Coordinates of C-alpha atoms (C1' of nucleotides) and ligand atoms in Angstrom, one line a residue:
Chain A
X232 CA 0.0 0.0 0.0
X233 CA 2.4 2.6 1.2
X234 CA 4.0 4.1 -1.9
X235 CA 7.8 4.2 -1.4
X236 CA 9.0 7.6 -2.3
X237 CA 12.0 8.0 -4.5
X238 CA 14.8 10.3 -3.5
X239 CA 15.3 12.2 -6.7
X240 CA 18.2 14.4 -7.4
X241 CA 19.7 16.6 -10.1
X242 CA 23.2 15.6 -9.3
X243 CA 24.3 12.2 -8.3
X244 CA 25.7 11.7 -4.8
X245 CA 29.2 11.2 -6.3
X246 CA 28.9 14.5 -8.0
X247 CA 27.7 16.3 -4.9
X248 CA 30.6 14.8 -2.9
X249 CA 33.0 15.8 -5.7
X250 CA 31.9 19.4 -5.7
X251 CA 32.1 19.8 -1.9
X252 CA 35.4 18.0 -1.8
X253 CA 36.9 20.3 -4.5
X254 CA 35.8 23.4 -2.7
X255 CA 37.2 21.9 0.5
X256 CA 40.6 21.3 -1.1
X257 CA 40.6 24.8 -2.5
X258 CA 39.9 26.2 0.9
X259 CA 42.4 24.1 2.9
X260 CA 45.3 23.1 0.7
X261 CA 48.5 25.2 0.9
X262 CA 51.9 24.5 -0.6
X263 CA 53.0 23.3 2.8
X264 CA 49.9 21.2 3.6
X265 CA 48.3 19.0 1.1
X266 CA 44.8 17.7 2.0
X267 CA 44.4 14.0 2.5
X268 CA 41.3 11.9 1.7
X269 CA 40.9 11.2 5.4
X270 CA 40.8 14.9 6.3
X271 CA 38.2 15.6 3.6
X272 CA 36.1 12.6 4.6
X273 CA 36.2 13.7 8.3
X274 CA 35.6 17.4 7.5
X275 CA 32.7 16.8 5.1
X276 CA 31.3 13.6 6.7
X277 CA 31.7 11.6 3.5
X278 CA 32.6 7.8 3.5
X279 CA 36.3 7.8 3.1
X280 CA 36.7 4.9 0.6
X281 CA 33.9 6.2 -1.5
X282 CA 35.4 9.6 -1.5
X283 CA 38.7 8.2 -2.6
X284 CA 37.2 6.7 -5.7
X285 CA 35.7 10.1 -6.5
X286 CA 39.0 11.9 -6.0
X287 CA 40.8 9.4 -8.1
X288 CA 38.3 10.1 -10.9
X289 CA 38.9 13.8 -10.6
X290 CA 42.6 13.3 -10.6
X291 CA 42.6 11.0 -13.6
X292 CA 40.7 13.8 -15.5
X293 CA 43.1 16.4 -14.3
X294 CA 40.5 18.5 -12.5
X295 CA 42.6 18.2 -9.2
X296 CA 46.1 17.1 -8.5
X297 CA 47.6 14.6 -6.0
X298 CA 50.9 13.2 -4.7
X299 CA 51.4 9.9 -2.8
X300 CA 53.4 9.1 0.2
X301 CA 53.9 10.9 3.5
X302 CA 52.5 14.4 3.6
X303 CA 50.9 13.5 0.3
X304 CA 47.4 14.4 -0.6
X305 CA 45.3 16.5 -2.9
X306 CA 45.8 20.1 -4.1
X307 CA 44.9 22.4 -6.9
X308 CA 47.4 23.6 -9.5
X309 CA 46.8 27.0 -10.9
X310 CA 45.4 25.2 -13.9
X311 CA 43.0 23.2 -11.7
X312 CA 41.8 26.5 -10.1
X313 CA 40.6 27.6 -13.4
X314 CA 38.5 24.5 -14.0
X315 CA 34.9 25.4 -14.3
X316 CA 32.2 23.7 -12.2
X317 CA 30.4 22.3 -15.2
X318 CA 33.5 20.3 -16.0
X319 CA 33.3 18.6 -12.6
X320 CA 29.6 17.8 -13.2
X321 CA 30.4 16.5 -16.6
X322 CA 33.1 14.2 -15.4
X323 CA 31.1 12.8 -12.6
X324 CA 27.6 12.6 -14.1
X325 CA 28.4 12.5 -17.8
X326 CA 28.0 15.1 -20.5
X327 CA 24.2 14.4 -20.9
X328 CA 22.8 16.2 -17.8
X329 CA 22.5 19.6 -19.3
X330 CA 21.7 18.3 -22.8
X331 CA 19.1 15.6 -22.1
X332 CA 15.4 16.0 -22.3
X333 CA 13.6 16.1 -18.9
X334 CA 11.1 13.5 -20.1
X335 CA 13.9 11.3 -21.4
X336 CA 13.1 11.7 -25.1
X337 CA 16.0 10.8 -27.4
X338 CA 16.3 14.3 -28.8
X339 CA 16.0 17.7 -27.0
X340 CA 15.7 20.7 -29.3
X341 CA 13.2 23.4 -30.2
X342 CA 12.6 21.5 -33.4
X343 CA 11.4 18.4 -31.7
X344 CA 10.3 19.6 -28.3
X345 CA 8.7 17.4 -25.7
X346 CA 5.6 18.6 -23.7
X347 CA 7.8 20.2 -21.1
X348 CA 10.6 21.4 -23.3
X349 CA 9.7 25.1 -23.0
X350 CA 9.4 25.0 -19.3
X351 CA 12.5 23.0 -18.6
X352 CA 15.0 24.4 -21.1
X353 CA 15.0 28.0 -19.9
X354 CA 16.2 27.1 -16.5
X355 CA 18.3 24.2 -17.4
X356 CA 20.4 26.3 -19.8
X357 CA 20.4 29.1 -17.3
X358 CA 22.0 27.0 -14.7
X359 CA 24.4 25.4 -17.2
X360 CA 25.6 28.8 -18.3
X361 CA 26.2 29.9 -14.8
X362 CA 28.3 26.8 -14.0
X363 CA 30.2 27.1 -17.3
X364 CA 31.3 30.6 -16.2
X365 CA 32.2 29.8 -12.6
X366 CA 35.6 28.3 -11.9
X367 CA 36.8 26.6 -8.7
X368 CA 38.9 29.4 -7.5
X369 CA 36.0 31.9 -7.9
X370 CA 33.6 29.6 -6.1
X371 CA 36.0 29.0 -3.3
X372 CA 36.5 32.7 -2.9
X373 CA 32.8 33.4 -2.6
X374 CA 32.4 30.5 -0.1
X375 CA 35.2 32.0 2.0
X376 CA 33.9 35.6 1.9
X377 CA 30.3 34.7 2.5
X378 CA 31.4 32.2 5.2
X379 CA 29.4 29.5 3.5
X380 CA 29.1 26.1 5.1
X381 CA 30.3 23.0 3.2
Chain B
X201 CA 40.3 2.5 -16.4
X202 CA 37.4 3.7 -18.5
X203 CA 35.2 5.7 -16.2
X204 CA 31.6 4.5 -16.5
X205 CA 29.4 7.5 -17.0
X206 CA 26.2 7.8 -15.0
X207 CA 23.0 8.6 -16.6
X208 CA 21.9 11.6 -14.6
X209 CA 18.4 12.9 -14.6
X210 CA 16.2 15.4 -12.9
X211 CA 13.1 13.2 -13.0
X212 CA 13.1 9.5 -12.4
X213 CA 12.2 7.2 -15.3
X214 CA 9.0 6.4 -13.5
X215 CA 8.1 10.1 -13.4
X216 CA 9.0 10.6 -17.0
X217 CA 6.8 7.7 -18.0
X218 CA 4.0 9.0 -15.7
X219 CA 4.0 12.5 -17.3
X220 CA 4.0 11.2 -20.8
X221 CA 1.3 8.6 -20.0
X222 CA -0.9 11.3 -18.5
X223 CA -0.6 13.5 -21.5
X224 CA -1.3 10.5 -23.7
X225 CA -4.4 9.7 -21.8
X226 CA -5.6 13.3 -22.0
X227 CA -5.1 13.2 -25.7
X228 CA -6.7 9.8 -26.5
X229 CA -9.4 9.1 -23.9
X230 CA -13.0 9.8 -24.8
X231 CA -16.2 8.9 -22.9
X232 CA -16.6 6.1 -25.4
X233 CA -13.0 4.9 -25.4
X234 CA -11.0 4.5 -22.3
X235 CA -7.2 4.1 -22.8
X236 CA -5.7 0.7 -21.8
X237 CA -2.3 0.2 -20.3
X238 CA -1.4 -1.9 -23.4
X239 CA -2.3 1.0 -25.7
X240 CA -0.2 3.5 -23.8
X241 CA 2.7 1.1 -23.6
X242 CA 2.6 0.5 -27.3
X243 CA 2.0 4.1 -28.2
X244 CA 4.8 5.5 -26.0
X245 CA 7.2 2.5 -26.1
X246 CA 7.1 2.0 -22.4
X247 CA 7.4 -1.5 -20.8
X248 CA 3.8 -2.5 -20.1
X249 CA 4.1 -4.0 -16.7
X250 CA 6.2 -1.3 -15.4
X251 CA 3.8 1.3 -16.8
X252 CA 0.9 -0.5 -15.1
X253 CA 2.6 0.0 -11.7
X254 CA 3.0 3.7 -12.4
X255 CA -0.6 4.1 -13.5
X256 CA -1.8 2.3 -10.4
X257 CA 0.2 4.7 -8.3
X258 CA -1.4 7.7 -10.1
X259 CA -4.8 6.1 -9.7
X260 CA -4.4 5.5 -6.0
X261 CA -3.4 9.1 -5.6
X262 CA -6.5 10.2 -7.6
X263 CA -4.4 11.9 -10.3
X264 CA -6.0 9.8 -13.0
X265 CA -9.1 7.5 -13.0
X266 CA -9.6 3.9 -14.1
X267 CA -12.2 1.2 -14.5
X268 CA -11.7 -2.5 -14.8
X269 CA -13.1 -5.1 -17.1
X270 CA -13.9 -5.1 -20.8
X271 CA -13.6 -1.7 -22.4
X272 CA -12.1 -0.6 -19.1
X273 CA -9.0 1.5 -18.9
X274 CA -7.7 4.9 -17.9
X275 CA -9.3 8.3 -18.3
X276 CA -9.3 11.8 -16.7
X277 CA -12.2 13.1 -14.7
X278 CA -12.8 16.9 -14.9
X279 CA -11.1 17.0 -11.5
X280 CA -8.1 15.0 -12.9
X281 CA -7.8 17.5 -15.7
X282 CA -7.2 20.2 -13.3
X283 CA -4.4 18.4 -11.5
X284 CA -1.1 20.3 -11.9
X285 CA 2.1 18.8 -13.2
X286 CA 4.0 19.3 -10.0
X287 CA 1.5 17.0 -8.3
X288 CA 2.5 14.2 -10.6
X289 CA 6.1 14.8 -10.0
X290 CA 5.5 15.0 -6.3
X291 CA 3.7 11.6 -6.2
X292 CA 6.3 9.9 -8.4
X293 CA 9.5 11.4 -7.1
X294 CA 8.5 12.6 -3.7
X295 CA 8.0 16.0 -2.3
X296 CA 11.7 16.7 -1.8
X297 CA 12.8 17.3 -5.4
X298 CA 12.0 20.9 -5.6
X299 CA 13.0 21.6 -2.0
X300 CA 16.3 19.7 -1.6
X301 CA 19.7 21.2 -1.9
X302 CA 21.6 20.4 -5.1
X303 CA 24.6 19.4 -3.1
X304 CA 22.6 17.2 -0.8
X305 CA 23.0 19.4 2.3
X306 CA 20.4 18.8 5.0
X307 CA 19.0 22.3 4.8
X308 CA 18.3 24.5 1.8
X309 CA 17.7 28.1 2.5
X310 CA 19.2 31.5 1.9
X311 CA 20.1 31.6 5.6
X312 CA 22.2 28.4 5.3
X313 CA 23.2 28.3 1.6
X314 CA 25.5 25.8 0.1
X315 CA 28.2 26.9 -2.4
X316 CA 25.8 26.6 -5.3
X317 CA 22.6 27.7 -3.7
X318 CA 22.4 31.0 -5.5
X319 CA 23.0 29.4 -8.9
X320 CA 20.7 26.4 -8.4
X321 CA 17.7 27.9 -6.6
X322 CA 16.7 30.2 -9.4
X323 CA 16.6 27.3 -11.8
X324 CA 14.8 24.9 -9.4
X325 CA 12.2 27.4 -8.2
X326 CA 11.6 28.7 -11.6
X327 CA 10.7 25.3 -13.0
X328 CA 8.7 24.4 -9.9
X329 CA 6.6 27.5 -10.2
X330 CA 5.9 26.8 -13.9
X331 CA 4.8 23.3 -13.1
X332 CA 2.7 24.4 -10.2
X333 CA 0.7 26.7 -12.6
X334 CA 0.3 24.2 -15.4
X335 CA -2.4 21.6 -15.2
X336 CA -2.9 18.5 -17.3
X337 CA -5.6 19.8 -19.5
X338 CA -3.7 22.9 -20.4
X339 CA -0.6 20.9 -21.1
X340 CA -2.5 18.5 -23.3
X341 CA -4.0 21.4 -25.2
X342 CA -0.6 22.9 -25.9
X343 CA 0.7 19.5 -27.0
X344 CA -2.2 19.1 -29.4
X345 CA -2.1 22.6 -30.8
X346 CA 1.7 22.6 -31.3
X347 CA 1.6 19.0 -32.6
X348 CA 4.2 18.0 -30.1
X349 CA 5.5 14.4 -30.1
X350 CA 5.2 12.3 -27.0
Chain C
dT255 C1' -24.3 -17.6 -14.8
dA256 C1' -20.0 -18.2 -17.5
dA257 C1' -16.4 -16.4 -20.2
dA258 C1' -13.7 -12.7 -21.4
dT259 C1' -11.4 -8.6 -20.3
dA260 C1' -8.5 -5.3 -18.0
dA261 C1' -6.8 -3.1 -13.8
dA262 C1' -4.8 -4.2 -9.1
dG263 C1' -1.6 -6.4 -6.5
dG264 C1' 2.2 -9.3 -5.1
dA265 C1' 6.5 -11.7 -5.8
dT266 C1' 10.6 -11.8 -8.1
dA267 C1' 14.6 -10.6 -11.3
dT268 C1' 18.1 -7.3 -13.2
dA269 C1' 21.0 -3.3 -13.4
dA270 C1' 23.1 0.6 -11.5
dG271 C1' 24.4 3.6 -7.8
dG272 C1' 26.4 3.8 -3.5
dG273 C1' 29.6 2.1 -0.1
dT274 C1' 33.4 -1.1 2.0
dC275 C1' 37.6 -3.6 2.2
dT276 C1' 42.1 -5.2 0.8
dT277 C1' 46.2 -5.0 -2.0
dT278 C1' 49.4 -2.4 -4.8
dT279 C1' 52.2 1.5 -6.0
dA280 C1' 54.6 5.7 -5.2
dT281 C1' 56.9 8.9 -2.1
dT282 C1' 59.3 10.5 1.9
dA283 C1' 61.8 10.4 6.3
dG284 C1' 65.1 8.1 8.9
Chain D
dC248 C1' 67.8 0.5 2.2
dT249 C1' 63.8 0.3 5.3
dA250 C1' 59.7 1.6 7.4
dA251 C1' 55.9 4.5 7.2
dT252 C1' 52.6 7.0 4.7
dA253 C1' 49.0 8.0 1.5
dA254 C1' 47.0 7.7 -3.1
dA255 C1' 45.7 4.2 -6.8
dA256 C1' 43.5 0.2 -8.0
dG257 C1' 40.6 -3.8 -7.8
dA258 C1' 37.3 -6.9 -5.7
dC259 C1' 33.3 -7.2 -3.5
dC260 C1' 28.7 -6.2 -1.1
dC261 C1' 24.3 -3.6 -0.2
dT262 C1' 20.5 -0.8 -1.5
dT263 C1' 17.4 1.1 -4.8
dA264 C1' 15.4 1.9 -9.4
dT265 C1' 13.9 -0.5 -13.2
dA266 C1' 11.6 -4.2 -15.2
dT267 C1' 9.0 -8.8 -15.6
dC268 C1' 5.8 -12.3 -14.3
dC269 C1' 1.9 -14.4 -12.1
dT270 C1' -2.3 -14.2 -9.4
dT271 C1' -6.4 -11.8 -7.9
dT272 C1' -10.3 -8.7 -8.3
dA273 C1' -13.7 -6.1 -10.6
dT274 C1' -16.6 -5.4 -14.7
dT275 C1' -18.9 -6.4 -18.9
dT276 C1' -21.0 -9.1 -22.4
dA277 C1' -23.1 -13.3 -24.1
Ligands
FES8 S1 12.8 17.9 -25.6 FE1 12.2 17.5 -23.5 S2 13.3 19.1 -22.5 FE2 13.8 19.5 -24.6
FES9 S1 21.4 25.0 0.1 FE1 22.2 24.0 -1.6 S2 20.7 24.5 -3.1 FE2 20.0 25.6 -1.4

DNA sequence: TAAATAAAGGATATAAGGGTCTTTTATTAG
DNA sequence: CTAATAAAAGACCCTTATATCCTTTATTTA
């Protein structure tokens, strides 16, 4: 009887963790102190081993940097700091999120719109454009200045 | 090595199917011809038994109507036609979708914003408001007039 | 009343996301 | 060189969404 409610989301949990972790790294990493997976996991209350997988994925895609061994950990190169937020989403959740039809139709375009195309596309593209223009460093700066909680 | 890409979505597949099915019913059902699950499944290329579950859920929540037996099927009462799209989303994907934080933080408000709150909220609320103001009959009318593909 | 029809409901199977654990590799300090 | 450290990598398990199948209930027509 009781209808089990789904827990819907725009971004996957992996992607949510990735974004929070990257901001955390941007905030805490210094040349003298790299940020370890353990530290991030503790600080953001994310399962450590799961987080590790995510950080590996980001590293492989050159969105963040890492070194092994004692005092190793994760950090952001100057290049990394200029990576835009949409890139992180793209790597974690695939390139389809901001292209795909809300109703799951094979094509999404004004030529072949689905019933909700008009309603959905305006805001979807709006968010996409914002994330494309926002890089990690900028986001971290705002988070610091506004004292935003991770 | 190869990073398996997730297939992200805003709405669950169940919800996507539900929305398309409801519009289909609105378009095809007449007092003399109720629309069967089989017909919808064929017309929209949705797995029949899966669709049945979804239609049951919509019926239980009084968003659509049904009768059993020969020439039975699904239809929309006048009350059903005034059901707004956000209600369908709410029943299928839960009430949290348009309330939850994009980064999965426990609270979403301008008092305790996450790093992407500003960017995301406009998108989320904008779509939500549109869907709250759009009912099934209106949507079906637009779909018919614009000759939109389901 | 009997047979046919179609939704409702329950049980089960499959796939993917989310999460844990162990081993390996690279780096550094001693 | 060795021990310690921490990321990388791979194997594995759990939960949930998706999908299928089978049985039951309600309705209609003959
Ligand atoms: S076609 Fe569905 S959102 Fe564009
Ligand atoms: S707090 Fe994250 S979207 Fe509002």
